[in-house]
mmCIF file with all atom_site columns, C-alpha atoms in Angstrom:
data_model
loop_
_atom_site.group_PDB
_atom_site.id
_atom_site.type_symbol
_atom_site.label_atom_id
_atom_site.label_alt_id
_atom_site.label_comp_id
_atom_site.label_asym_id
_atom_site.label_entity_id
_atom_site.label_seq_id
_atom_site.pdbx_PDB_ins_code
_atom_site.Cartn_x
_atom_site.Cartn_y
_atom_site.Cartn_z
_atom_site.occupancy
_atom_site.B_iso_or_equiv
_atom_site.pdbx_formal_charge
_atom_site.auth_seq_id
_atom_site.auth_comp_id
_atom_site.auth_asym_id
_atom_site.auth_atom_id
_atom_site.pdbx_PDB_model_num
ATOM 1   C CA . MET A 1 1   ? 0.000   0.000  0.000  1.00 45.00 ? 1   MET A CA 1
ATOM 2   C CA . ARG A 1 2   ? 1.638   3.212  -1.187 1.00 53.00 ? 2   ARG A CA 1
ATOM 3   C CA . CYS A 1 3   ? 0.928   6.362  0.759  1.00 55.00 ? 3   CYS A CA 1
ATOM 4   C CA . SER A 1 4   ? 2.405   9.790  0.182  1.00 60.00 ? 4   SER A CA 1
ATOM 5   C CA . ILE A 1 5   ? 3.653   11.924 3.019  1.00 58.00 ? 5   ILE A CA 1
ATOM 6   C CA . LYS A 1 6   ? 0.966   14.483 2.253  1.00 58.00 ? 6   LYS A CA 1
ATOM 7   C CA . THR A 1 7   ? -1.915  12.018 2.615  1.00 61.00 ? 7   THR A CA 1
ATOM 8   C CA . LEU A 1 8   ? -0.363  10.577 5.758  1.00 51.00 ? 8   LEU A CA 1
ATOM 9   C CA . PHE A 1 9   ? -0.050  14.068 7.248  1.00 53.00 ? 9   PHE A CA 1
ATOM 10  C CA . GLU A 1 10  ? -3.635  14.949 6.291  1.00 60.00 ? 10  GLU A CA 1
ATOM 11  C CA . SER A 1 11  ? -4.977  11.793 7.916  1.00 55.00 ? 11  SER A CA 1
ATOM 12  C CA . VAL A 1 12  ? -3.065  12.490 11.147 1.00 50.00 ? 12  VAL A CA 1
ATOM 13  C CA . VAL A 1 13  ? -4.327  16.082 11.201 1.00 51.00 ? 13  VAL A CA 1
ATOM 14  C CA . ARG A 1 14  ? -7.884  14.937 10.553 1.00 55.00 ? 14  ARG A CA 1
ATOM 15  C CA . GLU A 1 15  ? -7.738  12.415 13.400 1.00 49.00 ? 15  GLU A CA 1
ATOM 16  C CA . SER A 1 16  ? -6.224  14.839 15.896 1.00 45.00 ? 16  SER A CA 1
ATOM 17  C CA . ALA A 1 17  ? -8.452  17.792 14.976 1.00 47.00 ? 17  ALA A CA 1
ATOM 18  C CA . PRO A 1 18  ? -11.155 18.771 17.484 1.00 48.00 ? 18  PRO A CA 1
ATOM 19  C CA . PRO A 1 19  ? -14.718 18.070 16.383 1.00 48.00 ? 19  PRO A CA 1
ATOM 20  C CA . ASP A 1 20  ? -16.498 20.839 14.503 1.00 48.00 ? 20  ASP A CA 1
ATOM 21  C CA . ARG A 1 21  ? -18.750 23.214 16.360 1.00 47.00 ? 21  ARG A CA 1
ATOM 22  C CA . PRO A 1 22  ? -22.348 21.973 16.191 1.00 47.00 ? 22  PRO A CA 1
ATOM 23  C CA . THR A 1 23  ? -25.001 24.121 14.570 1.00 44.00 ? 23  THR A CA 1
ATOM 24  C CA . ALA A 1 24  ? -28.535 24.797 15.778 1.00 44.00 ? 24  ALA A CA 1
ATOM 25  C CA . SER A 1 25  ? -29.765 21.636 14.048 1.00 44.00 ? 25  SER A CA 1
ATOM 26  C CA . GLY A 1 26  ? -27.237 19.517 15.938 1.00 46.00 ? 26  GLY A CA 1
ATOM 27  C CA . GLY A 1 27  ? -25.070 18.731 12.879 1.00 46.00 ? 27  GLY A CA 1
ATOM 28  C CA . ALA A 1 28  ? -21.468 19.671 12.230 1.00 48.00 ? 28  ALA A CA 1
ATOM 29  C CA . ALA A 1 29  ? -20.450 23.162 11.099 1.00 50.00 ? 29  ALA A CA 1
ATOM 30  C CA . SER A 1 30  ? -20.549 23.810 7.370  1.00 52.00 ? 30  SER A CA 1
ATOM 31  C CA . PRO A 1 31  ? -17.543 23.411 5.086  1.00 58.00 ? 31  PRO A CA 1
ATOM 32  C CA . GLN A 1 32  ? -17.961 27.095 4.193  1.00 53.00 ? 32  GLN A CA 1
ATOM 33  C CA . LEU A 1 33  ? -17.024 28.019 7.759  1.00 53.00 ? 33  LEU A CA 1
ATOM 34  C CA . ALA A 1 34  ? -13.837 25.978 7.517  1.00 58.00 ? 34  ALA A CA 1
ATOM 35  C CA . ALA A 1 35  ? -12.983 27.577 4.162  1.00 57.00 ? 35  ALA A CA 1
ATOM 36  C CA . ALA A 1 36  ? -13.624 31.070 5.542  1.00 52.00 ? 36  ALA A CA 1
ATOM 37  C CA . THR A 1 37  ? -11.396 30.336 8.547  1.00 55.00 ? 37  THR A CA 1
ATOM 38  C CA . LYS A 1 38  ? -8.597  29.172 6.243  1.00 58.00 ? 38  LYS A CA 1
ATOM 39  C CA . ASP A 1 39  ? -8.987  32.347 4.152  1.00 53.00 ? 39  ASP A CA 1
ATOM 40  C CA . ILE A 1 40  ? -8.629  34.485 7.274  1.00 51.00 ? 40  ILE A CA 1
ATOM 41  C CA . LYS A 1 41  ? -5.482  32.630 8.386  1.00 55.00 ? 41  LYS A CA 1
ATOM 42  C CA . ARG A 1 42  ? -3.985  32.801 4.882  1.00 55.00 ? 42  ARG A CA 1
ATOM 43  C CA . HIS A 1 43  ? -4.730  36.531 4.640  1.00 50.00 ? 43  HIS A CA 1
ATOM 44  C CA . THR A 1 44  ? -3.163  37.190 8.056  1.00 54.00 ? 44  THR A CA 1
ATOM 45  C CA . SER A 1 45  ? 0.071   35.389 7.169  1.00 59.00 ? 45  SER A CA 1
ATOM 46  C CA . SER A 1 46  ? 0.111   37.030 3.749  1.00 63.00 ? 46  SER A CA 1
ATOM 47  C CA . ALA A 1 47  ? -0.226  40.500 5.300  1.00 66.00 ? 47  ALA A CA 1
ATOM 48  C CA . SER A 1 48  ? 2.685   39.857 7.666  1.00 73.00 ? 48  SER A CA 1
ATOM 49  C CA . VAL A 1 49  ? 4.852   38.737 4.727  1.00 73.00 ? 49  VAL A CA 1
ATOM 50  C CA . HIS A 1 50  ? 3.992   41.937 2.853  1.00 76.00 ? 50  HIS A CA 1
ATOM 51  C CA . ARG A 1 51  ? 4.872   44.020 5.922  1.00 81.00 ? 51  ARG A CA 1
ATOM 52  C CA . LEU A 1 52  ? 8.175   42.174 6.358  1.00 84.00 ? 52  LEU A CA 1
ATOM 53  C CA . LYS A 1 53  ? 9.004   42.663 2.682  1.00 86.00 ? 53  LYS A CA 1
ATOM 54  C CA . LEU A 1 54  ? 8.258   46.386 2.851  1.00 86.00 ? 54  LEU A CA 1
ATOM 55  C CA . VAL A 1 55  ? 10.269  46.860 6.070  1.00 88.00 ? 55  VAL A CA 1
ATOM 56  C CA . LEU A 1 56  ? 13.247  44.950 4.637  1.00 90.00 ? 56  LEU A CA 1
ATOM 57  C CA . LEU A 1 57  ? 13.117  47.040 1.487  1.00 91.00 ? 57  LEU A CA 1
ATOM 58  C CA . ILE A 1 58  ? 13.019  50.356 3.359  1.00 92.00 ? 58  ILE A CA 1
ATOM 59  C CA . VAL A 1 59  ? 15.763  49.348 5.799  1.00 93.00 ? 59  VAL A CA 1
ATOM 60  C CA . GLY A 1 60  ? 17.905  48.026 2.943  1.00 94.00 ? 60  GLY A CA 1
ATOM 61  C CA . ILE A 1 61  ? 17.543  51.213 0.914  1.00 95.00 ? 61  ILE A CA 1
ATOM 62  C CA . VAL A 1 62  ? 18.356  53.415 3.915  1.00 95.00 ? 62  VAL A CA 1
ATOM 63  C CA . ILE A 1 63  ? 21.424  51.366 4.890  1.00 95.00 ? 63  ILE A CA 1
ATOM 64  C CA . ALA A 1 64  ? 22.640  51.227 1.278  1.00 95.00 ? 64  ALA A CA 1
ATOM 65  C CA . THR A 1 65  ? 22.203  54.982 0.864  1.00 95.00 ? 65  THR A CA 1
ATOM 66  C CA . VAL A 1 66  ? 24.008  55.807 4.114  1.00 95.00 ? 66  VAL A CA 1
ATOM 67  C CA . GLY A 1 67  ? 26.804  53.371 3.280  1.00 96.00 ? 67  GLY A CA 1
ATOM 68  C CA . LEU A 1 68  ? 27.309  54.642 -0.233 1.00 95.00 ? 68  LEU A CA 1
ATOM 69  C CA . LEU A 1 69  ? 27.201  58.307 0.819  1.00 96.00 ? 69  LEU A CA 1
ATOM 70  C CA . GLY A 1 70  ? 29.676  57.572 3.642  1.00 95.00 ? 70  GLY A CA 1
ATOM 71  C CA . ALA A 1 71  ? 31.991  55.793 1.216  1.00 95.00 ? 71  ALA A CA 1
ATOM 72  C CA . LEU A 1 72  ? 31.751  58.722 -1.195 1.00 96.00 ? 72  LEU A CA 1
ATOM 73  C CA . TYR A 1 73  ? 32.586  61.145 1.625  1.00 96.00 ? 73  TYR A CA 1
ATOM 74  C CA . GLY A 1 74  ? 35.565  58.968 2.625  1.00 95.00 ? 74  GLY A CA 1
ATOM 75  C CA . ILE A 1 75  ? 36.880  58.970 -0.952 1.00 96.00 ? 75  ILE A CA 1
ATOM 76  C CA . VAL A 1 76  ? 36.523  62.743 -1.302 1.00 96.00 ? 76  VAL A CA 1
ATOM 77  C CA . ALA A 1 77  ? 38.095  63.453 2.111  1.00 95.00 ? 77  ALA A CA 1
ATOM 78  C CA . ALA A 1 78  ? 40.991  61.019 1.491  1.00 95.00 ? 78  ALA A CA 1
ATOM 79  C CA . SER A 1 79  ? 41.619  62.553 -1.936 1.00 95.00 ? 79  SER A CA 1
ATOM 80  C CA . THR A 1 80  ? 41.607  66.051 -0.447 1.00 94.00 ? 80  THR A CA 1
ATOM 81  C CA . ALA A 1 81  ? 44.038  65.098 2.318  1.00 93.00 ? 81  ALA A CA 1
ATOM 82  C CA . GLN A 1 82  ? 46.301  63.310 -0.200 1.00 93.00 ? 82  GLN A CA 1
ATOM 83  C CA . THR A 1 83  ? 46.268  66.381 -2.463 1.00 92.00 ? 83  THR A CA 1
ATOM 84  C CA . GLU A 1 84  ? 47.213  68.626 0.480  1.00 90.00 ? 84  GLU A CA 1
ATOM 85  C CA . TYR A 1 85  ? 50.048  66.272 1.405  1.00 90.00 ? 85  TYR A CA 1
ATOM 86  C CA . ASP A 1 86  ? 51.309  66.162 -2.191 1.00 90.00 ? 86  ASP A CA 1
ATOM 87  C CA . PHE A 1 87  ? 51.160  69.966 -2.441 1.00 88.00 ? 87  PHE A CA 1
ATOM 88  C CA . PHE A 1 88  ? 52.680  70.979 0.909  1.00 86.00 ? 88  PHE A CA 1
ATOM 89  C CA . CYS A 1 89  ? 54.945  68.197 2.128  1.00 87.00 ? 89  CYS A CA 1
ATOM 90  C CA . PRO A 1 90  ? 57.371  67.127 -0.683 1.00 83.00 ? 90  PRO A CA 1
ATOM 91  C CA . GLY A 1 91  ? 59.177  70.476 -0.692 1.00 78.00 ? 91  GLY A CA 1
ATOM 92  C CA . GLY A 1 92  ? 59.860  70.370 3.057  1.00 74.00 ? 92  GLY A CA 1
ATOM 93  C CA . GLN A 1 93  ? 58.170  73.723 3.720  1.00 79.00 ? 93  GLN A CA 1
ATOM 94  C CA . MET A 1 94  ? 55.742  72.257 6.312  1.00 83.00 ? 94  MET A CA 1
ATOM 95  C CA . PRO A 1 95  ? 56.643  70.789 9.717  1.00 88.00 ? 95  PRO A CA 1
ATOM 96  C CA . PRO A 1 96  ? 56.937  66.981 9.802  1.00 88.00 ? 96  PRO A CA 1
ATOM 97  C CA . GLN A 1 97  ? 54.116  66.712 12.386 1.00 90.00 ? 97  GLN A CA 1
ATOM 98  C CA . PHE A 1 98  ? 51.675  68.349 9.926  1.00 89.00 ? 98  PHE A CA 1
ATOM 99  C CA . CYS A 1 99  ? 52.746  65.986 7.133  1.00 89.00 ? 99  CYS A CA 1
ATOM 100 C CA . ALA A 1 100 ? 52.395  62.989 9.462  1.00 91.00 ? 100 ALA A CA 1
ATOM 101 C CA . SER A 1 101 ? 48.876  64.072 10.475 1.00 92.00 ? 101 SER A CA 1
ATOM 102 C CA . LEU A 1 102 ? 47.902  64.456 6.802  1.00 90.00 ? 102 LEU A CA 1
ATOM 103 C CA . LEU A 1 103 ? 49.115  60.924 6.062  1.00 91.00 ? 103 LEU A CA 1
ATOM 104 C CA . SER A 1 104 ? 47.267  59.650 9.126  1.00 93.00 ? 104 SER A CA 1
ATOM 105 C CA . SER A 1 105 ? 44.040  61.316 8.017  1.00 93.00 ? 105 SER A CA 1
ATOM 106 C CA . VAL A 1 106 ? 44.430  59.831 4.501  1.00 93.00 ? 106 VAL A CA 1
ATOM 107 C CA . SER A 1 107 ? 44.735  56.392 6.104  1.00 93.00 ? 107 SER A CA 1
ATOM 108 C CA . SER A 1 108 ? 41.724  57.028 8.354  1.00 94.00 ? 108 SER A CA 1
ATOM 109 C CA . TYR A 1 109 ? 39.576  58.202 5.433  1.00 95.00 ? 109 TYR A CA 1
ATOM 110 C CA . HIS A 1 110 ? 40.540  55.112 3.439  1.00 95.00 ? 110 HIS A CA 1
ATOM 111 C CA . ALA A 1 111 ? 39.415  52.917 6.366  1.00 95.00 ? 111 ALA A CA 1
ATOM 112 C CA . LEU A 1 112 ? 36.164  54.909 6.575  1.00 94.00 ? 112 LEU A CA 1
ATOM 113 C CA . THR A 1 113 ? 35.624  54.373 2.846  1.00 95.00 ? 113 THR A CA 1
ATOM 114 C CA . VAL A 1 114 ? 36.066  50.616 3.140  1.00 96.00 ? 114 VAL A CA 1
ATOM 115 C CA . GLY A 1 115 ? 33.800  50.369 6.208  1.00 95.00 ? 115 GLY A CA 1
ATOM 116 C CA . MET A 1 116 ? 31.036  52.449 4.665  1.00 95.00 ? 116 MET A CA 1
ATOM 117 C CA . ALA A 1 117 ? 31.292  50.500 1.399  1.00 95.00 ? 117 ALA A CA 1
ATOM 118 C CA . ILE A 1 118 ? 30.746  47.268 3.353  1.00 96.00 ? 118 ILE A CA 1
ATOM 119 C CA . PHE A 1 119 ? 27.794  48.929 5.101  1.00 94.00 ? 119 PHE A CA 1
ATOM 120 C CA . GLY A 1 120 ? 26.383  49.889 1.683  1.00 95.00 ? 120 GLY A CA 1
ATOM 121 C CA . VAL A 1 121 ? 26.795  46.345 0.362  1.00 95.00 ? 121 VAL A CA 1
ATOM 122 C CA . VAL A 1 122 ? 24.855  44.998 3.351  1.00 95.00 ? 122 VAL A CA 1
ATOM 123 C CA . GLY A 1 123 ? 22.078  47.455 2.526  1.00 95.00 ? 123 GLY A CA 1
ATOM 124 C CA . LEU A 1 124 ? 22.074  46.341 -1.102 1.00 94.00 ? 124 LEU A CA 1
ATOM 125 C CA . VAL A 1 125 ? 21.853  42.697 -0.025 1.00 94.00 ? 125 VAL A CA 1
ATOM 126 C CA . LEU A 1 126 ? 18.854  43.496 2.208  1.00 92.00 ? 126 LEU A CA 1
ATOM 127 C CA . THR A 1 127 ? 17.185  45.387 -0.642 1.00 92.00 ? 127 THR A CA 1
ATOM 128 C CA . ILE A 1 128 ? 17.745  42.530 -3.088 1.00 92.00 ? 128 ILE A CA 1
ATOM 129 C CA . ALA A 1 129 ? 16.469  40.020 -0.516 1.00 90.00 ? 129 ALA A CA 1
ATOM 130 C CA . ALA A 1 130 ? 13.293  42.062 -0.049 1.00 88.00 ? 130 ALA A CA 1
ATOM 131 C CA . LEU A 1 131 ? 12.734  42.290 -3.790 1.00 87.00 ? 131 LEU A CA 1
ATOM 132 C CA . ALA A 1 132 ? 13.330  38.546 -4.195 1.00 87.00 ? 132 ALA A CA 1
ATOM 133 C CA . MET A 1 133 ? 10.588  37.620 -1.723 1.00 83.00 ? 133 MET A CA 1
ATOM 134 C CA . LYS A 1 134 ? 7.424   36.229 -3.306 1.00 77.00 ? 134 LYS A CA 1
ATOM 135 C CA . GLY A 1 135 ? 4.345   38.355 -3.706 1.00 71.00 ? 135 GLY A CA 1
ATOM 136 C CA . PRO A 1 136 ? 3.685   41.958 -4.612 1.00 69.00 ? 136 PRO A CA 1
ATOM 137 C CA . LEU A 1 137 ? 5.526   44.726 -2.828 1.00 65.00 ? 137 LEU A CA 1
ATOM 138 C CA . PHE A 1 138 ? 2.411   46.553 -1.725 1.00 63.00 ? 138 PHE A CA 1
ATOM 139 C CA . ALA A 1 139 ? -0.471  44.386 -0.593 1.00 57.00 ? 139 ALA A CA 1
ATOM 140 C CA . ALA A 1 140 ? -3.948  45.329 -1.671 1.00 60.00 ? 140 ALA A CA 1
ATOM 141 C CA . ALA A 1 141 ? -6.200  46.708 1.014  1.00 57.00 ? 141 ALA A CA 1
ATOM 142 C CA . ALA A 1 142 ? -7.317  43.893 3.239  1.00 57.00 ? 142 ALA A CA 1
ATOM 143 C CA . PRO A 1 143 ? -10.980 43.125 2.814  1.00 61.00 ? 143 PRO A CA 1
ATOM 144 C CA . THR A 1 144 ? -12.689 43.049 6.139  1.00 64.00 ? 144 THR A CA 1
ATOM 145 C CA . PHE A 1 145 ? -15.251 40.325 6.331  1.00 66.00 ? 145 PHE A CA 1
ATOM 146 C CA . ALA A 1 146 ? -16.747 38.065 8.890  1.00 64.00 ? 146 ALA A CA 1
ATOM 147 C CA . PRO A 1 147 ? -16.927 34.334 8.350  1.00 67.00 ? 147 PRO A CA 1
ATOM 148 C CA . MET A 1 148 ? -20.200 33.312 6.764  1.00 70.00 ? 148 MET A CA 1
ATOM 149 C CA . TYR A 1 149 ? -22.239 31.234 9.143  1.00 70.00 ? 149 TYR A CA 1
ATOM 150 C CA . MET A 1 150 ? -25.210 29.300 7.933  1.00 70.00 ? 150 MET A CA 1
ATOM 151 C CA . PRO A 1 151 ? -28.435 30.807 9.258  1.00 64.00 ? 151 PRO A CA 1
ATOM 152 C CA . PRO A 1 152 ? -30.000 28.846 12.094 1.00 67.00 ? 152 PRO A CA 1
ATOM 153 C CA . VAL A 1 153 ? -32.353 26.118 10.981 1.00 70.00 ? 153 VAL A CA 1
ATOM 154 C CA . PRO A 1 154 ? -35.713 25.974 12.732 1.00 66.00 ? 154 PRO A CA 1
ATOM 155 C CA . PRO A 1 155 ? -36.465 22.775 14.614 1.00 71.00 ? 155 PRO A CA 1
ATOM 156 C CA . ALA A 1 156 ? -38.436 20.161 12.701 1.00 75.00 ? 156 ALA A CA 1
ATOM 157 C CA . GLY A 1 157 ? -42.194 20.717 12.719 1.00 73.00 ? 157 GLY A CA 1
ATOM 158 C CA . THR A 1 158 ? -42.072 24.493 13.234 1.00 73.00 ? 158 THR A CA 1
ATOM 159 C CA . VAL A 1 159 ? -43.173 27.264 10.956 1.00 72.00 ? 159 VAL A CA 1
ATOM 160 C CA . THR A 1 160 ? -40.613 28.219 8.300  1.00 77.00 ? 160 THR A CA 1
ATOM 161 C CA . SER A 1 161 ? -41.887 31.731 7.680  1.00 83.00 ? 161 SER A CA 1
ATOM 162 C CA . ARG A 1 162 ? -42.609 34.851 9.700  1.00 84.00 ? 162 ARG A CA 1
ATOM 163 C CA . THR A 1 163 ? -45.319 37.421 9.226  1.00 88.00 ? 163 THR A CA 1
ATOM 164 C CA . CYS A 1 164 ? -44.423 41.074 9.592  1.00 90.00 ? 164 CYS A CA 1
ATOM 165 C CA . PRO A 1 165 ? -46.314 42.656 12.511 1.00 88.00 ? 165 PRO A CA 1
ATOM 166 C CA . LYS A 1 166 ? -46.423 46.002 10.676 1.00 90.00 ? 166 LYS A CA 1
ATOM 167 C CA . CYS A 1 167 ? -47.383 45.218 7.056  1.00 92.00 ? 167 CYS A CA 1
ATOM 168 C CA . GLU A 1 168 ? -48.327 41.523 7.451  1.00 88.00 ? 168 GLU A CA 1
ATOM 169 C CA . ARG A 1 169 ? -46.097 40.351 4.606  1.00 90.00 ? 169 ARG A CA 1
ATOM 170 C CA . THR A 1 170 ? -44.769 36.777 4.812  1.00 89.00 ? 170 THR A CA 1
ATOM 171 C CA . ASN A 1 171 ? -40.973 36.602 5.134  1.00 88.00 ? 171 ASN A CA 1
ATOM 172 C CA . ARG A 1 172 ? -38.477 33.762 5.428  1.00 84.00 ? 172 ARG A CA 1
ATOM 173 C CA . TRP A 1 173 ? -37.866 32.374 8.905  1.00 78.00 ? 173 TRP A CA 1
ATOM 174 C CA . ALA A 1 174 ? -34.160 33.415 8.880  1.00 79.00 ? 174 ALA A CA 1
ATOM 175 C CA . ASP A 1 175 ? -34.914 37.068 7.992  1.00 85.00 ? 175 ASP A CA 1
ATOM 176 C CA . ARG A 1 176 ? -34.488 39.562 10.797 1.00 85.00 ? 176 ARG A CA 1
ATOM 177 C CA . PHE A 1 177 ? -36.267 42.428 9.068  1.00 88.00 ? 177 PHE A CA 1
ATOM 178 C CA . CYS A 1 178 ? -39.274 42.596 6.768  1.00 90.00 ? 178 CYS A CA 1
ATOM 179 C CA . SER A 1 179 ? -38.361 42.599 3.063  1.00 89.00 ? 179 SER A CA 1
ATOM 180 C CA . ALA A 1 180 ? -41.209 45.024 2.302  1.00 90.00 ? 180 ALA A CA 1
ATOM 181 C CA . CYS A 1 181 ? -41.199 47.669 5.061  1.00 91.00 ? 181 CYS A CA 1
ATOM 182 C CA . GLY A 1 182 ? -37.974 46.965 6.965  1.00 89.00 ? 182 GLY A CA 1
ATOM 183 C CA . ALA A 1 183 ? -39.637 46.469 10.355 1.00 91.00 ? 183 ALA A CA 1
ATOM 184 C CA . PRO A 1 184 ? -37.890 44.095 12.781 1.00 89.00 ? 184 PRO A CA 1
ATOM 185 C CA . LEU A 1 185 ? -39.321 40.559 12.791 1.00 85.00 ? 185 LEU A CA 1
ATOM 186 C CA . PHE A 1 186 ? -38.997 39.702 16.491 1.00 72.00 ? 186 PHE A CA 1
#
C-alpha cells in the first residue's frame, strides 16, 4: 500500500483535529465556515509577509544609501588630504608633524571608505532580498469580512416563515427584518 507523506499528514491532522462546532440543528459546522477560517489565516500570514518585505526594502535602501554616501565622503576626504600632502609636504616647507597628520588622516579616510562601502553592500543585499521575496511589494487593502455562518435552521415541525407585525407580509424564517417595510421581525 503506497501512501504519500501528504496524505499521511492529512490523515493524522484529521484524526487529531477537534470536532467541529455543532449548529442549531445539531449537525457539524458547514464546510464554508472551515474555508472562511482558512482564508482568514492565509490573509493574516500574507499581510505579515507583505509588511516584512516592505520593512526589509526600506531598511535596505536606507542602509545602502548611508553606506554609499559615507563611502563617497571617505573617498573625497581622502583625496583632499592626499592632495594637500602632495602639495605641501614634498618640498619640506611644512613641519613633519603636519605631514604625518595628513598621512594619518588619509589612512583614516581610506578605512572609513572601506567600512562604509561594506555597510552599503549589506544594505544592497537586504534590498535585493526584499525584492526577491514572493508576492507583490504593496499588498492590496485587506478586505474586512466576517466568516459566513449558515443561518439557524428551525427545529423540525415548526413554521418556516414569519409574518411582519407592521405590514403583514410573509418573510423567510431566517430574515431579521421585513423585506417590504424593513420592520424588525422579532
